[in-house]
Coordinates of C-alpha atoms in Angstrom, one line a residue:
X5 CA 0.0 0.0 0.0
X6 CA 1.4 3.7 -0.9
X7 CA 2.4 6.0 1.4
X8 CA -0.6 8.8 1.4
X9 CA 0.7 12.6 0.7
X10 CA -0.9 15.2 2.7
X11 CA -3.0 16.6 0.1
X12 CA -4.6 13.2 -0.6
X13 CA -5.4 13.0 2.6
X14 CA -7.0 16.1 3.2
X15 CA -8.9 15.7 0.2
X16 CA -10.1 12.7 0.8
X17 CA -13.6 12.4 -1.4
X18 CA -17.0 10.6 0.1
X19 CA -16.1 7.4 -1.6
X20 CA -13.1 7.0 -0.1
X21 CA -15.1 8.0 3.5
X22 CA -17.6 5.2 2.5
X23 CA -14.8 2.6 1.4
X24 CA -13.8 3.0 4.9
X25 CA -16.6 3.3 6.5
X26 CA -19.1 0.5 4.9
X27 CA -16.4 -2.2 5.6
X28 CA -15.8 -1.5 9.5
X29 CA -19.8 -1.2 9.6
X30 CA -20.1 -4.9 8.6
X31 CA -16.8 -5.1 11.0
X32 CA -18.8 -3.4 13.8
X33 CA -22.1 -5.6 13.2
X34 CA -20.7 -8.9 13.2
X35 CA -20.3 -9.6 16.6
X36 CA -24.0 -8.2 17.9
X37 CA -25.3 -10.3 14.4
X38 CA -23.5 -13.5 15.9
X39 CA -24.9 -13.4 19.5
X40 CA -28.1 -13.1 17.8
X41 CA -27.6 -16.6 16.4
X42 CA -26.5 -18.1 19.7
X43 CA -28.9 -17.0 21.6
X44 CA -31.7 -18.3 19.0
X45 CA -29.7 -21.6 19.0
X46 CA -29.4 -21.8 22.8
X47 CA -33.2 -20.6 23.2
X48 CA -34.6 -23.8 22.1
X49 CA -32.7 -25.6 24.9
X50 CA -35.0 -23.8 27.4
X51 CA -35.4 -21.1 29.7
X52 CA -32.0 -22.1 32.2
X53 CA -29.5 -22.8 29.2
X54 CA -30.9 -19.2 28.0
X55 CA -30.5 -17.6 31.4
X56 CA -27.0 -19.2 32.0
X57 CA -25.8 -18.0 28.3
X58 CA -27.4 -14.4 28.9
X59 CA -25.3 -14.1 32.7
X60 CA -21.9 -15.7 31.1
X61 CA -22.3 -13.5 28.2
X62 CA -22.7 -10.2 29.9
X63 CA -19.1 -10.7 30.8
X64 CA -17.8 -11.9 27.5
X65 CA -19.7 -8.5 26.4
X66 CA -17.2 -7.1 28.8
X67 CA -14.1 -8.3 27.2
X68 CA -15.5 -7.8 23.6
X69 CA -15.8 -4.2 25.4
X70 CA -12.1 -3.9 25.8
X71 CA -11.3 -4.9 23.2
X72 CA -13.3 -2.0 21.2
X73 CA -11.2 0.5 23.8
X74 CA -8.0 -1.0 22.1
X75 CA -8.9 -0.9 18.5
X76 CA -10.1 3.0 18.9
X77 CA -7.4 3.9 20.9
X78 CA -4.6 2.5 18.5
X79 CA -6.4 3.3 15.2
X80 CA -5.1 7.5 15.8
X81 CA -1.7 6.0 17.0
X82 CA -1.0 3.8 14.2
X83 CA -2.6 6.8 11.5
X84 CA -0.3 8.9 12.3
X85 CA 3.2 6.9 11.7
X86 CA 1.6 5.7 8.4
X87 CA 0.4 9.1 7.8
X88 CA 4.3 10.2 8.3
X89 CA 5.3 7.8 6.1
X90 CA 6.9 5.4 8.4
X91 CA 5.6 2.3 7.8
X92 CA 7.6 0.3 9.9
X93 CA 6.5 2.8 12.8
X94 CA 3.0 1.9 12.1
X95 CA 3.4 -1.8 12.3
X96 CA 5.6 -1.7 15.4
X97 CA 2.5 0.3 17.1
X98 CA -0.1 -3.3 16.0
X99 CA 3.1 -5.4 17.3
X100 CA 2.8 -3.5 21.0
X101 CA -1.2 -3.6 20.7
X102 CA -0.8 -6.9 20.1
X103 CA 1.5 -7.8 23.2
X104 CA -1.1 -6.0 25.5
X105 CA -4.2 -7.9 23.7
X106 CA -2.4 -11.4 24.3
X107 CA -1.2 -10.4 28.4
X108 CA -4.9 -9.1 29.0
X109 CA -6.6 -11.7 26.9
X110 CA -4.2 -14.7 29.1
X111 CA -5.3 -12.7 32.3
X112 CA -9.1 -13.0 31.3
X113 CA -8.7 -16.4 30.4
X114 CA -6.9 -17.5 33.5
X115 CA -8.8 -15.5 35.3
X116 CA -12.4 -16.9 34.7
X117 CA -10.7 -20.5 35.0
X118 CA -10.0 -19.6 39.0
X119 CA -13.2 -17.1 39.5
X120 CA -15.3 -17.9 36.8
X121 CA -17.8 -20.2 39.0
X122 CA -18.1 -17.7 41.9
X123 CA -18.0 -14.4 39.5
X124 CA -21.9 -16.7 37.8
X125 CA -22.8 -17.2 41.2
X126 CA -22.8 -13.4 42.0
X127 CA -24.1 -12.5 38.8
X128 CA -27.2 -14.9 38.9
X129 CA -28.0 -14.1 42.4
X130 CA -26.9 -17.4 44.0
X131 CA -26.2 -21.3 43.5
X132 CA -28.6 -22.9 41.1
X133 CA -28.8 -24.3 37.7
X134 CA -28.7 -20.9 36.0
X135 CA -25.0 -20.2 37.9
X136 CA -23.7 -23.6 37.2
X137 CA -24.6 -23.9 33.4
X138 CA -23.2 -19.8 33.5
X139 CA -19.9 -21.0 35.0
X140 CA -19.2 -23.6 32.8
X141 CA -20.5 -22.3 29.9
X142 CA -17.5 -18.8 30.9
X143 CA -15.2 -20.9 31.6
X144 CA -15.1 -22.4 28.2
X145 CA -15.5 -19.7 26.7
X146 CA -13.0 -17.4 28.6
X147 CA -10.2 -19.2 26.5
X148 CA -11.5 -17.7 23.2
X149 CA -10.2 -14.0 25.2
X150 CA -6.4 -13.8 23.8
X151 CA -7.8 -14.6 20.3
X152 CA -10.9 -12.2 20.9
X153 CA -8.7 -9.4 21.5
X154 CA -5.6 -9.7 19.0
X155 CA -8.5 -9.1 16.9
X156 CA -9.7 -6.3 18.2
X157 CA -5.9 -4.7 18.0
X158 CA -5.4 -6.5 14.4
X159 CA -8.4 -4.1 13.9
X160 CA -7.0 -1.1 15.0
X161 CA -3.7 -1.3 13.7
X162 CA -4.7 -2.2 10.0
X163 CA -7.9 0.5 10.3
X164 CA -4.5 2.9 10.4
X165 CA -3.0 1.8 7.9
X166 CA -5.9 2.3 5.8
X167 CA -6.1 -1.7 5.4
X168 CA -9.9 -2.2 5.0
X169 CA -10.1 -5.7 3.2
X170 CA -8.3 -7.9 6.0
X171 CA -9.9 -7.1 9.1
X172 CA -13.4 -7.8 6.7
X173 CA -12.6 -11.2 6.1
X174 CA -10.9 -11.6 9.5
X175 CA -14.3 -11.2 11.4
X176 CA -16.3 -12.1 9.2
X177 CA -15.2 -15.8 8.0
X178 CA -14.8 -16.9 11.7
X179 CA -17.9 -15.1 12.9
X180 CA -19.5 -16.9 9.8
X181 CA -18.0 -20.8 10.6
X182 CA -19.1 -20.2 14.4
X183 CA -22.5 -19.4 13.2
X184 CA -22.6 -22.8 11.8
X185 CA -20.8 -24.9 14.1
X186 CA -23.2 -23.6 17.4
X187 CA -26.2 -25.5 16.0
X188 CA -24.1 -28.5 14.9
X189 CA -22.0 -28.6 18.5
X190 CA -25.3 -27.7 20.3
X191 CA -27.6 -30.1 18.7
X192 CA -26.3 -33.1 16.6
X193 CA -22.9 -33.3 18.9
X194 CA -25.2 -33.5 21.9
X195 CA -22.7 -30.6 23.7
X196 CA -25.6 -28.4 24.3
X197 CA -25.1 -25.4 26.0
X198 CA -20.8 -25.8 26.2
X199 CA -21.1 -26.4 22.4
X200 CA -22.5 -22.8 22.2
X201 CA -18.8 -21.8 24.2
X202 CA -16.6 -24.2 22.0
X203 CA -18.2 -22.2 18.5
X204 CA -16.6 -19.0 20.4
X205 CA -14.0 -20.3 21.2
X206 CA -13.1 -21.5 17.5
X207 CA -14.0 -18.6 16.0
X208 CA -11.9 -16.2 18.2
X209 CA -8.7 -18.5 18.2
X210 CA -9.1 -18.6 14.4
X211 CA -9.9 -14.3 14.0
X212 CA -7.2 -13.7 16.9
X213 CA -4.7 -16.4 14.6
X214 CA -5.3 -14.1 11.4
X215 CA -4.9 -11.0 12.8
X216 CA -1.3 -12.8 14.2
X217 CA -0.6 -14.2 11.0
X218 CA -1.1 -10.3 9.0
X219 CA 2.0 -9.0 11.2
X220 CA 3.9 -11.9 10.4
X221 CA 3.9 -11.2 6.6
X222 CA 4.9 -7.5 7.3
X223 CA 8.3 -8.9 8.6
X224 CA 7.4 -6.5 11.5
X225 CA 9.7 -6.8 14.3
X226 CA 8.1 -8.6 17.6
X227 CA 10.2 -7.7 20.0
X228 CA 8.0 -6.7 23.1
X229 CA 8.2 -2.3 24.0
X230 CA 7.3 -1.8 27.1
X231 CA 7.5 2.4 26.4
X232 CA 5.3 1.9 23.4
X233 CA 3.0 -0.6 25.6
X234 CA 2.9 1.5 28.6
X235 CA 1.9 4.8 26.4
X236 CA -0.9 2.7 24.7
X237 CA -2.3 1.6 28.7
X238 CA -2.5 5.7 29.1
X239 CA -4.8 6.1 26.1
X240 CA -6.8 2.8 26.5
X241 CA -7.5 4.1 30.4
X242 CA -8.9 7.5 29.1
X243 CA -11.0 5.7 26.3
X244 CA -12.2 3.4 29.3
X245 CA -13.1 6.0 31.9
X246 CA -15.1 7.8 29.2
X247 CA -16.8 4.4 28.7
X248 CA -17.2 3.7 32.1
X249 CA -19.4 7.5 32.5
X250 CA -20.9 5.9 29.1
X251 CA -22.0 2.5 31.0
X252 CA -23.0 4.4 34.6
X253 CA -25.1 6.9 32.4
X254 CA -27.0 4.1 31.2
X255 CA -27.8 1.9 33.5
X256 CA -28.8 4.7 35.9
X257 CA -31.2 5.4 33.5
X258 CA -32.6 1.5 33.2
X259 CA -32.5 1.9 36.6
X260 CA -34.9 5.4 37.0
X261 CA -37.0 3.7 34.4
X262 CA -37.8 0.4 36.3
X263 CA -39.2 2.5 39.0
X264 CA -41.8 4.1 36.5
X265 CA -43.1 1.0 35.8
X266 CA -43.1 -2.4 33.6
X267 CA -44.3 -0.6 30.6
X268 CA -41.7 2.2 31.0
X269 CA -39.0 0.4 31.6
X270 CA -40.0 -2.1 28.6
X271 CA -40.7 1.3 26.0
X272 CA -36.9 2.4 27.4
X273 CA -35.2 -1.0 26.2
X274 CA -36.9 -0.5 23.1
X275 CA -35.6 3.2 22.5
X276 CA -32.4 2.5 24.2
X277 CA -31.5 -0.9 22.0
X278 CA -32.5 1.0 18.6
X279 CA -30.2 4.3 19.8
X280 CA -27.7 1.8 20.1
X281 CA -28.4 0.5 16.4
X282 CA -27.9 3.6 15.2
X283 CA -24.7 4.7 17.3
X284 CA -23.3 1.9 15.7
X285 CA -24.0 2.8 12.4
X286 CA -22.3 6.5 13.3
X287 CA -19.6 4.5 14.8
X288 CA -18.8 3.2 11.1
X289 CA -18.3 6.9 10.2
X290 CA -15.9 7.7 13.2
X291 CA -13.9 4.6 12.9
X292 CA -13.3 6.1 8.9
X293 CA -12.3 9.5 10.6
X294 CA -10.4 8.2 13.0
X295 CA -8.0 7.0 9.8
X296 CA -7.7 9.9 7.4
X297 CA -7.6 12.0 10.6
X298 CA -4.4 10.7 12.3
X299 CA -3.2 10.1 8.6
X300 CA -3.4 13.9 7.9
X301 CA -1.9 15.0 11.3
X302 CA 0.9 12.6 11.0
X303 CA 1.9 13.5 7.7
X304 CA 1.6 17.4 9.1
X305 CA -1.1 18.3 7.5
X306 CA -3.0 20.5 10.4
X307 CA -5.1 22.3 7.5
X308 CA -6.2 19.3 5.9
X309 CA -7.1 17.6 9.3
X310 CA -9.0 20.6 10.0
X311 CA -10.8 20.5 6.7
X312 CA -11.7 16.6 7.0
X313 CA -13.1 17.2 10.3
X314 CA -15.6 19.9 8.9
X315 CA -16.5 17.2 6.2
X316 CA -17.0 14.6 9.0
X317 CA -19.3 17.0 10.7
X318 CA -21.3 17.6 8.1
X319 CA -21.7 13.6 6.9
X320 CA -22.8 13.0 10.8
X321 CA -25.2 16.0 10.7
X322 CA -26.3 14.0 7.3
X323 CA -26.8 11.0 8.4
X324 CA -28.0 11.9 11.8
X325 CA -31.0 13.9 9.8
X326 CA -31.6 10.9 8.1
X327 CA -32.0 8.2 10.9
X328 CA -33.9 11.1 12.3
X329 CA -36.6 11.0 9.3
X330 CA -36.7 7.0 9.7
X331 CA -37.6 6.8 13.0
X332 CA -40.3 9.6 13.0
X333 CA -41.4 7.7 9.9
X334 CA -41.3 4.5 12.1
X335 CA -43.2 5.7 14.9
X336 CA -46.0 4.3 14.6
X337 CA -44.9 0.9 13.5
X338 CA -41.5 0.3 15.2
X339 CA -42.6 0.1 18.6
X340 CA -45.5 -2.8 18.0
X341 CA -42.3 -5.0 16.4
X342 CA -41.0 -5.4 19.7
X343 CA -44.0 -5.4 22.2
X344 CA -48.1 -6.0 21.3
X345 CA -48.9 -4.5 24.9
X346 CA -50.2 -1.5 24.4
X347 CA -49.0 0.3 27.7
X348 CA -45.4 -0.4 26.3
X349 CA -46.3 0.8 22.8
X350 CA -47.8 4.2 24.5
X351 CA -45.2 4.9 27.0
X352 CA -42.6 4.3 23.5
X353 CA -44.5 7.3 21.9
X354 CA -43.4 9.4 25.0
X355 CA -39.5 8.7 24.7
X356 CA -40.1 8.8 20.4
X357 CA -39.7 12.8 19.6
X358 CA -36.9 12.9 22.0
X359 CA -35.1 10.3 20.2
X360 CA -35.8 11.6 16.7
X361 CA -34.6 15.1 17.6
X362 CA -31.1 14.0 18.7
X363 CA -30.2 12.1 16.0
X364 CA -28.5 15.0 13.9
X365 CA -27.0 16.1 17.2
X366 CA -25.9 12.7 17.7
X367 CA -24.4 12.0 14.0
X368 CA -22.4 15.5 14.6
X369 CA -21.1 14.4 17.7
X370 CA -20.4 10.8 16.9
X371 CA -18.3 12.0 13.6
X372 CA -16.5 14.4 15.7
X373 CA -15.7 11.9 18.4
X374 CA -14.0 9.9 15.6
X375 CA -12.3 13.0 14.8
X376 CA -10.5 13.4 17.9
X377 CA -9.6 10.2 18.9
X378 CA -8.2 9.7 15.5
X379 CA -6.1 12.7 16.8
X380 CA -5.5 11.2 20.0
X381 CA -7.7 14.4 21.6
X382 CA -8.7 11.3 23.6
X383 CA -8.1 13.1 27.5
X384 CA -10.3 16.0 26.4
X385 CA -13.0 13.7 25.2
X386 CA -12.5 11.7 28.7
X387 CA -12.9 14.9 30.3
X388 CA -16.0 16.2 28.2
X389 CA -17.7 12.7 28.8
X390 CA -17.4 12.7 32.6
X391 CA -18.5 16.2 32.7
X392 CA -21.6 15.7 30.6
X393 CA -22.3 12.8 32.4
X394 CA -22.1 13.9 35.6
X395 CA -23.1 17.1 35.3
X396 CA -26.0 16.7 33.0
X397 CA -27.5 13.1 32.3
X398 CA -27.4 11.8 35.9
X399 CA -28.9 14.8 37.7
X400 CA -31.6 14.9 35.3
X401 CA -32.9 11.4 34.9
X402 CA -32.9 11.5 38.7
X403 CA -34.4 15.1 38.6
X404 CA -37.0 13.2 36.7
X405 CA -37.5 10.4 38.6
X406 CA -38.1 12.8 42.2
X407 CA -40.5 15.4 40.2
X408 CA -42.3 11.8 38.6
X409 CA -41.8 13.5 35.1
X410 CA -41.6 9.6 33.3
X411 CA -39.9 8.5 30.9
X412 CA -40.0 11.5 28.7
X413 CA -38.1 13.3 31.6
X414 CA -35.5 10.4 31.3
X415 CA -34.9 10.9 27.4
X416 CA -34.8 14.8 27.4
X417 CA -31.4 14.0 30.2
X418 CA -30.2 11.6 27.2
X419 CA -30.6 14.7 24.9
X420 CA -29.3 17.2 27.1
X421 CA -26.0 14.2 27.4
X422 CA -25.9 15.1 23.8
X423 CA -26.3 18.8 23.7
X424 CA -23.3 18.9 26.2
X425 CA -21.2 17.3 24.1
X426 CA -22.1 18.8 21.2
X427 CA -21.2 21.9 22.3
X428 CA -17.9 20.2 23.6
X429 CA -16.7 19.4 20.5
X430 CA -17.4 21.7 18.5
X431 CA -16.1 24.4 20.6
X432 CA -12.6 21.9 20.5
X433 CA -13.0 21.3 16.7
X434 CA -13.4 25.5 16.4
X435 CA -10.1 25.9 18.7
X436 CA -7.9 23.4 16.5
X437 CA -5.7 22.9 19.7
X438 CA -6.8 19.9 19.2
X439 CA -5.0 19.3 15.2
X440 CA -1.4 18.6 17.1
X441 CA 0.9 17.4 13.8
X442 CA 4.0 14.7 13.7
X443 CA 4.2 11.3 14.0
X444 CA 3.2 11.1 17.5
X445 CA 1.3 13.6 19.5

């Protein structure tokens, strides 16, 4: 792959966006598209299997959490060496991700194998069928971790390179042969729910393995960095505190929800579950500016940096207007594919205009987002996020919950979340302090 010159890179056309963009979207959807499958496969085996899988996976979810930390936070890293023309550079920063995927992967791994039984336990509410299937069904499938995150580095580092064919077949072939191997380990094997954790663990090994086997035909160096590694920890640990005020925000709200009501709390998971659709559809376009952004800065570029991030904007603001025209289309129709009680379809209609008029809001801010962790902006974004967090969503949901203003009161403290950091970034995208050029910021 060629070098990219500055001006390439700062003129980088919609196509080129969308080359990037469309393939980490299928990248992005794979895993959420898999767990889909299991869980249809595991369903039939009854309501305990399903309640084990549904424990054992919320900490997998976890993991496949990390892992997503990694990949953003070494996509802007690796961008910039390529964007500097050091190749080498670039492929020493996947080497180092790679070293900290396979130590935190191994600890994972071990980890559930000592505390996997007693971490179900907790998680299930004590002993019982559910928390014994859970525990062996983590256990198993703990030791697809090291495979599950070299992935999610092999991700980053060839997203930064501008590689956008590998990590497509990378995902997608193994997420593809587990899909087909749960039913047959599950059912014709006679495994049942452990041949749900085997499929995993096969298809992790096997994505992990490819991701392994791309840096070996680079010739890259492997020696172990423990400067490189240690500066990649710092940027992982701001990506993860801002997820962490992500995750708290959240659940909070499931939480002021539930005490509304069944039929509130049931509208909310609907709301909240398609919000997360379409985040991950935006995240498709941050992952792409995440890219040409540390390209651009790391060839020196600050102009053209600046330039792509307007463009970026204006796509999210794009596409956020369009999801936004879907789901008001969808209002009346949407809701009644999840639920047929009409309480829950009702109390959806209350959170509905509040989630169709953040969605250009949201596309602006999820672009931008992209924009500066691309250039590794990633401490102000941190700081932003906790702020916004707990100095606008918490209060209010809570503020709703004490004046009993429902679940509309809930979803206007998700929109105000957004507001804040809309203004948050673009304020930082209108300073430039945060288009820092060179190689390494």
């Amino acid at each position: 792959m060629s070098q990219p010159s500055p001006t390439a890179t700062a003129l980088a056309s919609p196509r080129r966006i969308a080359a990037l963009a469309l393939p980490a979207l299928v990248v992005l959807a794979a895993e959420p598209l898999y767990v889909l499958v299991d869980t249809a496969v595991v369903g039939h085996l009854g309501r305990v299997l399903l309640a084990a899988l549904a424990v054992g996976g919320t900490v997998l979810t976890l993991t496949a959490w990390l892992g997503t930390v990694l990949a953003y936070g070494i996509t802007g890293r690796v961008a910039r060496r390529f964007g500097s023309g050091d190749r080498a550079a670039a492929l020493d920063e996947g080497v180092q991700a790679s070293w900290l995927a396979l130590g935190v992967g191994v600890l994972v791994a071990g980890g559930m194998q000592l505390g996997g039984d007693a971490l179900a336990r907790t998680l299930a509410g004590g002993g019982g069928e559910v928390a014994d299937a859970a525990g062996q069904w983590l256990r198993i499938a703990a030791l697809g971790a090291p495979g599950l995150l070299l992935a999610a580095a092999g991700n980053g580092w060839l997203r930064g390179i501008q590689d956008i064919r590998r990590p497509l077949l990378f995902v997608l072939g193994p997420n593809l042969l587990s899909a087909l191997l749960c039913p047959l380990l599950v059912y014709p094997a006679g495994l049942g729910l452990p041949g749900s954790a085997v499929a995993n663990v096969i298809a992790q090994t096997i994505s992990g393995g490819l991701f392994v086997g791309a840096l070996l035909r680079e010739r890259a160096s492997l020696r172990p960095r423990p400067v490189l590694i240690r500066q990649q920890m710092v940027l992982s640990r701001d990506l993860l505190i801002r997820g962490v005020a992500f995750q708290a925000s959240f659940l909070s709200a499931t939480a002021v929800a539930a005490r509304f009501g069944a039929a509130a709390v049931g509208a909310h998971q609907i709301a909240l579950q398609l919000w997360f659709f379409t985040a991950l559809l935006l995240d498709a376009l941050a992952i792409a500016a995440q890219a040409l952004i540390g390209a651009a800065l790391g060839a020196g570029d600050a102009a053209g940096a600046r330039a792509l991030a307007r463009r970026f904007a204006l796509l999210g603001g794009v596409c956020g207007v369009g999801f936004a025209l879907l789901i008001a289309a969808g209002a009346g129709i949407v809701p009644s594919l999840f639920s047929a009680d009409s309480q829950v379809q009702g109390q959806a209609m209350v959170a509905w205009p509040w989630f169709v008029a953040m969605q250009p809001f949201a596309g602006v801010v999820f672009a931008l987002d992209g924009v500066l962790i691309g250039a590794g902006d990633v401490r102000y974004l941190r700081d932003l996020t906790v702020v916004a967090a707990l100095g606008g969503f918490l209060p209010s949901i809570w503020f709703s919950y004490a004046f009993d203003l429902g679940l509309g009161g809930i979803w206007a403290g998700l929109t105000l979340f957004v507001l804040i950091r809309l203004v948050g970034v673009l304020l930082r995208l209108r300073s430039g302090r945060w288009a820092v050029v060179g190689a390494v910021r």
